[in-house]
C-alpha positions as CSV (number, residue, x, y, z in Angstrom):
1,X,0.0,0.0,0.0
2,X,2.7,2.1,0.2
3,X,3.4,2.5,-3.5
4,X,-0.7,3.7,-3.8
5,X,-0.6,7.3,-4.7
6,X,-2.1,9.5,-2.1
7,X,-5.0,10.6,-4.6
8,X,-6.5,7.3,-3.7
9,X,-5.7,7.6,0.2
10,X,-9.4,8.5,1.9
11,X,-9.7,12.0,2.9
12,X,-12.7,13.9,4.7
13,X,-12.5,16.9,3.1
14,X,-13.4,15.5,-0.2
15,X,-14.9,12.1,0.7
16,X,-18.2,13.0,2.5
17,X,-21.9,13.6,1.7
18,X,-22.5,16.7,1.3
19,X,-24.9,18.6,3.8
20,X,-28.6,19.2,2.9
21,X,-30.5,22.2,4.3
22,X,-33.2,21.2,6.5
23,X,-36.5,21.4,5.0
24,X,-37.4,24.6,7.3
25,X,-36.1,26.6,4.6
26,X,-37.8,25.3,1.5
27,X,-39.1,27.6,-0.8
28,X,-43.0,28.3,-1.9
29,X,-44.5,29.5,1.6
30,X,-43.8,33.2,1.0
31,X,-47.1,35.8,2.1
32,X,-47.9,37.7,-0.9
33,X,-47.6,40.8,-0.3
34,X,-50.8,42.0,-0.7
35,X,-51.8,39.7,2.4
36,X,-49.5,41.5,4.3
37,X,-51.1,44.4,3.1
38,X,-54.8,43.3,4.8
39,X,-52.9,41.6,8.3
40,X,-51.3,45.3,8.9
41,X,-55.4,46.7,7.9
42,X,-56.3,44.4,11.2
43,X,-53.1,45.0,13.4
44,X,-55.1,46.7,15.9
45,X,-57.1,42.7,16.8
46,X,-53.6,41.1,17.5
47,X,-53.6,39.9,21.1
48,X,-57.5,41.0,21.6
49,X,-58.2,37.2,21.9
50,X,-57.4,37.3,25.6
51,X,-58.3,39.2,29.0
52,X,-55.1,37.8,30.8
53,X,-53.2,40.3,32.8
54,X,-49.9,39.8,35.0
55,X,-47.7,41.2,37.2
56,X,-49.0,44.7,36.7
57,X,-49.4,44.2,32.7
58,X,-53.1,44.6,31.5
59,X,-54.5,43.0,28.3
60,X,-53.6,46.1,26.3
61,X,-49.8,45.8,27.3
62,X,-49.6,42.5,26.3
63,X,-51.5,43.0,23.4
64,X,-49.0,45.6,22.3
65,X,-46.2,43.5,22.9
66,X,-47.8,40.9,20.9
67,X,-48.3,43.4,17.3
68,X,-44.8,45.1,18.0
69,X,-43.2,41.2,17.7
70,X,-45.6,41.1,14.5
71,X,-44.3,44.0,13.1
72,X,-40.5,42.9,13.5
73,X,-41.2,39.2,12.2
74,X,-42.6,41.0,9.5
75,X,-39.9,44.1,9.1
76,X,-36.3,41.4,9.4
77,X,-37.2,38.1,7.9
78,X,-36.0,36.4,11.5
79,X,-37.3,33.0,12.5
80,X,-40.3,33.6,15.0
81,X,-37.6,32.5,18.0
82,X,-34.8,34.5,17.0
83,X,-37.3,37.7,17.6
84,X,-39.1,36.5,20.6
85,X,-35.6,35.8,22.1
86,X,-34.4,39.7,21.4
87,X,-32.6,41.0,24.2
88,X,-33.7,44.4,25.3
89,X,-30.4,46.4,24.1
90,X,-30.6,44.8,20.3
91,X,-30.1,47.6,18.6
92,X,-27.4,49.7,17.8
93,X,-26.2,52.0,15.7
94,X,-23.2,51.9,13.2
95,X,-22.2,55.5,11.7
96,X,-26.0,56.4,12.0
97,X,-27.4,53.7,10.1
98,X,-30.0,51.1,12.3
99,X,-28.5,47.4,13.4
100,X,-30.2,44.7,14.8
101,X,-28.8,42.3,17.0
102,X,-30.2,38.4,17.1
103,X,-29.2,34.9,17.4
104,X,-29.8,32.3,15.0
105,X,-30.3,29.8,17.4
106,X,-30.5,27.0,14.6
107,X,-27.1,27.5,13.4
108,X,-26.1,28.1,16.9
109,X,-24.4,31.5,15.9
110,X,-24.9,34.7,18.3
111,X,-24.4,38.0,18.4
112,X,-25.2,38.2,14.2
113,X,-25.7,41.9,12.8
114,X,-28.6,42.7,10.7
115,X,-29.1,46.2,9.0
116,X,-32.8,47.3,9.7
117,X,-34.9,50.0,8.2
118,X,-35.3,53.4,10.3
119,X,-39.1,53.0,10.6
120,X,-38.1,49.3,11.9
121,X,-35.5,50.8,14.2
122,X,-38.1,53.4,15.4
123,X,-40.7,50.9,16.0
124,X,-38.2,48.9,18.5
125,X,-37.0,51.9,20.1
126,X,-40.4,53.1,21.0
127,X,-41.6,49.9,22.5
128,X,-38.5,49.7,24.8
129,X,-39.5,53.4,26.0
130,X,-42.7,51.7,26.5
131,X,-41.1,48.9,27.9
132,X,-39.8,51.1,30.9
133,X,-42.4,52.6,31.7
134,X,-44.2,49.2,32.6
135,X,-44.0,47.6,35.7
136,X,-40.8,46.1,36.0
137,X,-40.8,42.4,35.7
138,X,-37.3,40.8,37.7
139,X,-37.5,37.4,35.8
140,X,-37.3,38.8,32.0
141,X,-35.5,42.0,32.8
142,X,-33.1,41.4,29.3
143,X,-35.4,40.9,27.3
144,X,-37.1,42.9,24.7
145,X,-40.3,40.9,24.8
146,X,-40.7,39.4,28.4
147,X,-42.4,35.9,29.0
148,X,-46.3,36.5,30.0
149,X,-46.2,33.7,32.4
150,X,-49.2,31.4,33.4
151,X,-51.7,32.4,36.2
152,X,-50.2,32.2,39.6
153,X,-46.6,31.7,37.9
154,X,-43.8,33.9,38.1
155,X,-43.2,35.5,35.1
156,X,-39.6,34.5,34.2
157,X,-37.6,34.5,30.5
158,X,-38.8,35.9,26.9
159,X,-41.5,35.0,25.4
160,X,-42.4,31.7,23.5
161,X,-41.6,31.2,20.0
162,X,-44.9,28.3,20.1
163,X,-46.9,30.1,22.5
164,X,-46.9,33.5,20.0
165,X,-47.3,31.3,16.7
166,X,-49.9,28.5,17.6
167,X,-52.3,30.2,20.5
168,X,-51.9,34.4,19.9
169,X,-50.9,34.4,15.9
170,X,-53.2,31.6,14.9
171,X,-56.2,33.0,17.0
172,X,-55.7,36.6,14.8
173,X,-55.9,34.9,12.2
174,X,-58.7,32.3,12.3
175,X,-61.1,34.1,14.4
176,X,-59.8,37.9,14.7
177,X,-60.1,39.3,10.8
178,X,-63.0,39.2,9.4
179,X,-62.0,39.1,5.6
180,X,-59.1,37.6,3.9
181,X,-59.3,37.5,0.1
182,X,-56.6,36.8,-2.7
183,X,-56.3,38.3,-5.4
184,X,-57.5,35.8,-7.9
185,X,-61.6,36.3,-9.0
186,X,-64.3,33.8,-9.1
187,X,-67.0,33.4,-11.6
188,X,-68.4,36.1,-10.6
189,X,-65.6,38.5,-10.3
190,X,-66.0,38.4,-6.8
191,X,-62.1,38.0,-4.6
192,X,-61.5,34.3,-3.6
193,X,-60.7,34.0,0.0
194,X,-57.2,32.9,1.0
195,X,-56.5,30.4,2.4
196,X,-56.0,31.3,5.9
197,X,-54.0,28.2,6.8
198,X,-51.0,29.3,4.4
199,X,-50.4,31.7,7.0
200,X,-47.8,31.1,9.4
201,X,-45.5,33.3,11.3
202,X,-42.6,31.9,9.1
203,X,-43.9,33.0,6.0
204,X,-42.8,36.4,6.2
205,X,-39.2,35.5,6.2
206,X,-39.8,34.0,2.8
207,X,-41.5,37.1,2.0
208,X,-38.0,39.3,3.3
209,X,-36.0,36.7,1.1
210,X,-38.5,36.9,-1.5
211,X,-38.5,40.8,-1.9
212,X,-34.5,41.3,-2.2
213,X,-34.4,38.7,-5.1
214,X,-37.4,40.5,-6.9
215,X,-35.5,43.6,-6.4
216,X,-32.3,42.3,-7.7
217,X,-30.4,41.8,-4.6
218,X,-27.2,40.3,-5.5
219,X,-27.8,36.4,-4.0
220,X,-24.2,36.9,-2.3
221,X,-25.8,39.5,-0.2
222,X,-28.8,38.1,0.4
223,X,-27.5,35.1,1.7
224,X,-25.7,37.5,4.4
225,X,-29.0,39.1,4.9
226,X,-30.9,35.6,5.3
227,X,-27.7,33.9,7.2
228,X,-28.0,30.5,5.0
229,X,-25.2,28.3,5.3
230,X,-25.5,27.3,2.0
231,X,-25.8,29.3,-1.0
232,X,-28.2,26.6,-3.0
233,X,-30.8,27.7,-0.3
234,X,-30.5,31.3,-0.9
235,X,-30.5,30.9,-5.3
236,X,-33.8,29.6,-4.7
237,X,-35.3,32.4,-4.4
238,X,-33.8,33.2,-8.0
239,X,-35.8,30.4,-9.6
240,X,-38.0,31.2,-12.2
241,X,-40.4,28.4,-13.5
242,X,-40.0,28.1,-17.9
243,X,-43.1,29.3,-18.4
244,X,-42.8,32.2,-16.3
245,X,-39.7,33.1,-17.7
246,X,-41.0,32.5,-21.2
247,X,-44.2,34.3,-20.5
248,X,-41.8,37.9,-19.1
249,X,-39.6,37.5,-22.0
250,X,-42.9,37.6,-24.6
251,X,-43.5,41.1,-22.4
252,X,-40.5,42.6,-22.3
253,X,-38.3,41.6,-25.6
254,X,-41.2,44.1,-27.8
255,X,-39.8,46.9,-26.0
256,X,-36.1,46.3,-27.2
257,X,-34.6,49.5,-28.4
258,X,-30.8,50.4,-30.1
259,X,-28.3,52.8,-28.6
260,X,-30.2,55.9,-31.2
261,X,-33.7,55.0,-29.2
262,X,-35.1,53.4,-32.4
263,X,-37.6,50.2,-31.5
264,X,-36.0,47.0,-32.3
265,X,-38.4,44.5,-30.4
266,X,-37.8,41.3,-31.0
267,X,-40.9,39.3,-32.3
268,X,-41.1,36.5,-30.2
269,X,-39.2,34.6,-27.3
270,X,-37.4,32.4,-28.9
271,X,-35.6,35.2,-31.3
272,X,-35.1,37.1,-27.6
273,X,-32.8,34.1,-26.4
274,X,-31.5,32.8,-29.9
275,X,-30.2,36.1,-31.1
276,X,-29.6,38.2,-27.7
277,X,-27.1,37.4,-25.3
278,X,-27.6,39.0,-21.9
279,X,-24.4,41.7,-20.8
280,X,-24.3,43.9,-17.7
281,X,-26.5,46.5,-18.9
282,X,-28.5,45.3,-22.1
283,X,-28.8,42.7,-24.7
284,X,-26.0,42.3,-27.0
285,X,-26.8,40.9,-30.6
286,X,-22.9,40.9,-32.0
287,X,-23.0,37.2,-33.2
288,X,-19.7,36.7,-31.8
289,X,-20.2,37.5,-28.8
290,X,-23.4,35.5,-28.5
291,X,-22.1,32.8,-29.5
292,X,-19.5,32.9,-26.4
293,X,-22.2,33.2,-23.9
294,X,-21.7,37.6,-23.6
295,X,-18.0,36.5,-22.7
296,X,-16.3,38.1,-26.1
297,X,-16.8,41.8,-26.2
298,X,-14.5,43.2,-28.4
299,X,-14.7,47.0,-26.8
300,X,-14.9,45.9,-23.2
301,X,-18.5,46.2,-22.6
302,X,-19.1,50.0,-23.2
303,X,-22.5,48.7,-24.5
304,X,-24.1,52.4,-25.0
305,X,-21.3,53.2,-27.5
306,X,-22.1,50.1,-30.0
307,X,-24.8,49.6,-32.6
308,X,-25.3,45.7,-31.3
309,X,-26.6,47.0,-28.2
310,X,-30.3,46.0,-27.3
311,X,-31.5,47.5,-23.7
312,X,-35.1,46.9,-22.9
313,X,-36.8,47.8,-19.4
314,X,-35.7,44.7,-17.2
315,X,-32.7,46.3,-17.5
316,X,-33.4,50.1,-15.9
317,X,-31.9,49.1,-12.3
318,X,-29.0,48.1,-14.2
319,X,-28.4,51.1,-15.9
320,X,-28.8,53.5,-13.5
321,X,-26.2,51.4,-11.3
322,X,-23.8,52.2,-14.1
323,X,-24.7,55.9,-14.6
324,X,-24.0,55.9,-10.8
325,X,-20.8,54.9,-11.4
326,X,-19.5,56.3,-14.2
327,X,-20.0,59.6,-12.2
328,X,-18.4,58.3,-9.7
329,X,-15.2,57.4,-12.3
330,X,-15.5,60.6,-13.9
331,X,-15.5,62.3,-10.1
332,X,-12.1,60.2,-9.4
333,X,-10.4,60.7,-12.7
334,X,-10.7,64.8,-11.9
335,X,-9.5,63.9,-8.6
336,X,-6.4,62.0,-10.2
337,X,-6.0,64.8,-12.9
338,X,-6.0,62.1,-15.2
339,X,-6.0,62.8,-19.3
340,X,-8.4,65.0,-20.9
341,X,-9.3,61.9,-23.0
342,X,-10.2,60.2,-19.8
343,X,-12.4,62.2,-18.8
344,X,-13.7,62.7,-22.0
345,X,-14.8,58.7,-22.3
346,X,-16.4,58.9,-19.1
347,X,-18.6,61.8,-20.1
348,X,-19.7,59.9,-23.7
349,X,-20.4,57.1,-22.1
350,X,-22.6,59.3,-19.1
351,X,-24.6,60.4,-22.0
352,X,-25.1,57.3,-24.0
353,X,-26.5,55.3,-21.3
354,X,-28.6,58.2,-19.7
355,X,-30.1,58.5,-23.1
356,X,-31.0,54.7,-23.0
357,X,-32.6,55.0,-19.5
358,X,-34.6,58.1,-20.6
359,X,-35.9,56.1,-23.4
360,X,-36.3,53.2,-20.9
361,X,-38.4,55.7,-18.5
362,X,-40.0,57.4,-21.8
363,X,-41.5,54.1,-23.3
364,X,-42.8,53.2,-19.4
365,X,-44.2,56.2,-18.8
366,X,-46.6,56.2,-22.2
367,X,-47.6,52.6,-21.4
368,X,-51.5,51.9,-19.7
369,X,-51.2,51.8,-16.3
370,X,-52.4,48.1,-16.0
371,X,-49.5,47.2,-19.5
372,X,-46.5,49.1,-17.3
373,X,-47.1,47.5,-14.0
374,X,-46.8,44.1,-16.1
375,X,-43.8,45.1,-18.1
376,X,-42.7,46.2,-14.6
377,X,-43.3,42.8,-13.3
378,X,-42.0,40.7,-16.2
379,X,-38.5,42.8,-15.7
380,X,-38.4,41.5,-12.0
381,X,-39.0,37.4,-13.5
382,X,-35.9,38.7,-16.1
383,X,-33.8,40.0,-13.4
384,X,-34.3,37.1,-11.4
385,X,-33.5,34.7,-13.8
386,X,-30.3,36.4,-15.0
387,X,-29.1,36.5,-11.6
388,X,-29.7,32.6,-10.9
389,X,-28.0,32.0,-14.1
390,X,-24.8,34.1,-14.0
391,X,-23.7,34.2,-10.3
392,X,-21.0,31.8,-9.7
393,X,-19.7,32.0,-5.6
394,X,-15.9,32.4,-5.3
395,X,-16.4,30.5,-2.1
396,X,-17.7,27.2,-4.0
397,X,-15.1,27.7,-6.2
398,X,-12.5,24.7,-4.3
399,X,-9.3,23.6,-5.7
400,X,-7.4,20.5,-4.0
401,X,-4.1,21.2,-2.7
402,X,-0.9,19.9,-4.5
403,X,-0.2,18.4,-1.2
């Protein structure tokens, strides 16, 4: 054995099965958004289910406690346990810009960071002035939402990830709002009612994940945002079914223009992904390039400069990132006192692709309200996909040793 060349010796960095995510994460659970919209309509019934009072907290307290926890769950994408279990100083502030502090107790790592919207950050700091002004409560004194207790009990520790989901959450739901309808019509055109048992307290963390890939988070930052171990978890968000993709593409590929403004739509789907490839900030039809998968751009990818280029409106964010930048380039190179010609560059190529995000803006803007917000959704499916299909992780990029 040993003239066997170590490539065949066993070793556990290569010879293991790889981990699966737990099934907690699995995709398809997400609250539309326009259910979220009616459950914020009937915030005020959260916690109304119950008279119980303790240690100097009335019904009303708790009940506040109760839509405040809502709110967050709602607001950060947390598991329901990671925000019952906030401790009362979990937010800070880095350079003036809002930071919660949690622990993802699944993955058994503490102290994580999350950056929070001011109005979230408002929210929490006004229901820990609250918080003080209550009766103080020795058992739960760390934590932002303190343990209600059971009658004649001592009130001790946060409060109960299952205690908040299955008794107060589920009761505001099945019996507290009156009406909850989706968005699809019956016969009649009357709204179908949701279905009310889709609704768990989970569900709006697929909703957080779910609204950063729709508006073209990068999944590397998302996955920081969600704290997934593994990246495949996070790209699922990303997915877009065929026929959704084929059905965005039919939307958005009429809209095509060329770097002058003039219309050059492409007539069907299949021409929009035969004779396109996608490039940072358009479609490019320069058959070389194509033909190397958008890899073989023979001047570097300043799109708005050649005749090949074909932007259409899934591609606005994209755009006005690279305006952004250029200004930023141009702001440098001043800074550097770099060539006139320099400058010069940056300033065409300020121009060219402001012109095709005017015409981007222009063709939106003249569209029926009911047409744009379709467009507008068919550029989100586009975005999506491109993102699932392009982004390759350093980090699962592993090379074995020569050792």
């Amino acid at each position: 054995m040993d003239h066997v060349p170590g490539g065949f010796a066993l070793n556990p960095r290569f010879h293991r099965i790889a981990a699966v995510e737990v099934t907690e994460d699995d995709l398809g659970r997400a609250i539309p958004e326009h259910v979220i919209a009616q459950l914020d309509a009937h915030l005020g019934l959260l916690g109304t289910s119950t008279g119980y009072a303790s240690g100097g907290w009335t019904a009303a307290d708790f009940a506040r406690m109760y839509q405040v926890v809502y709110a967050v769950l709602r607001d950060t994408g947390r598991r329901p346990g990671e925000v019952t279990s906030l401790h009362r100083d979990c937010l800070e502030r880095v350079d003036g810009k809002p930071t919660l502090i949690y622990d993802n107790h699944k993955r058994r790592r503490h102290g994580r960071r999350l950056p929070v919207s001011e109005s979230t950050a408002q929210l929490v700091e006004t229901w820990q002035k609250e918080l003080d002004a209550l009766p103080a409560v020795p058992g739960c004194a760390q934590w932002l939402f303190p343990s209600p207790g059971q009658r004649n009990r001592p009130r001790r520790g946060h409060l109960n990830a299952a205690q908040f989901c299955n008794r107060i959450f589920r009761d505001w739901i099945d019996e507290l709002i009156p009406d909850l309808v989706d968005e699809q019509l019956d016969e009649n055109g009357a709204p179908l009612a949701y279905d009310r048992t889709q609704v768990v307290p989970y569900g709006f963390r697929h909703a957080y994940a779910q609204r950063h890939a729709d508006a073209g988070t990068r999944p590397d930052v998302l996955r920081e945002l969600m704290d997934h171990r593994s990246l495949d978890v996070t790209m699922g968000y990303y997915k877009v079914s065929l026929s959704r993709k084929q059905e965005a593409v039919r939307t958005v590929a009429a809209l095509a223009v060329d770097r002058h403004g003039a219309a050059r739509g492409f007539d069907d789907p299949l021409a929009y992904e035969v004779e396109s490839v996608g490039v940072p900030y358009g479609g490019c039809t320069e058959p070389s390039n194509v033909k190397a998968g958008g890899g073989h751009c023979r001047i570097r990818f300043q799109c708005a400069g050649c005749d090949f280029y074909r932007p259409d409106p899934s591609y606005l964010p994209a755009l006005e990132q690279q305006i952004a930048d250029l200004r930023a380039d141009k702001e440098a190179a001043l800074a550097m006192e770099a060539a006139d010609w320099v400058v010069r560059n940056l300033d065409d190529q300020i121009r060219a692709y402001s012109k095709s995000a005017d015409e981007m803006r222009r063709k939106l803007d003249v569209l029926p309200a009911e047409e744009r917000a379709a467009v507008e959704s068919a550029s989100r499916e586009l975005r999506k996909a491109r993102s699932a299909a392009a982004f390759v992780p350093l980090q699962a990029l592993t090379a074995r040793s020569p050792e």
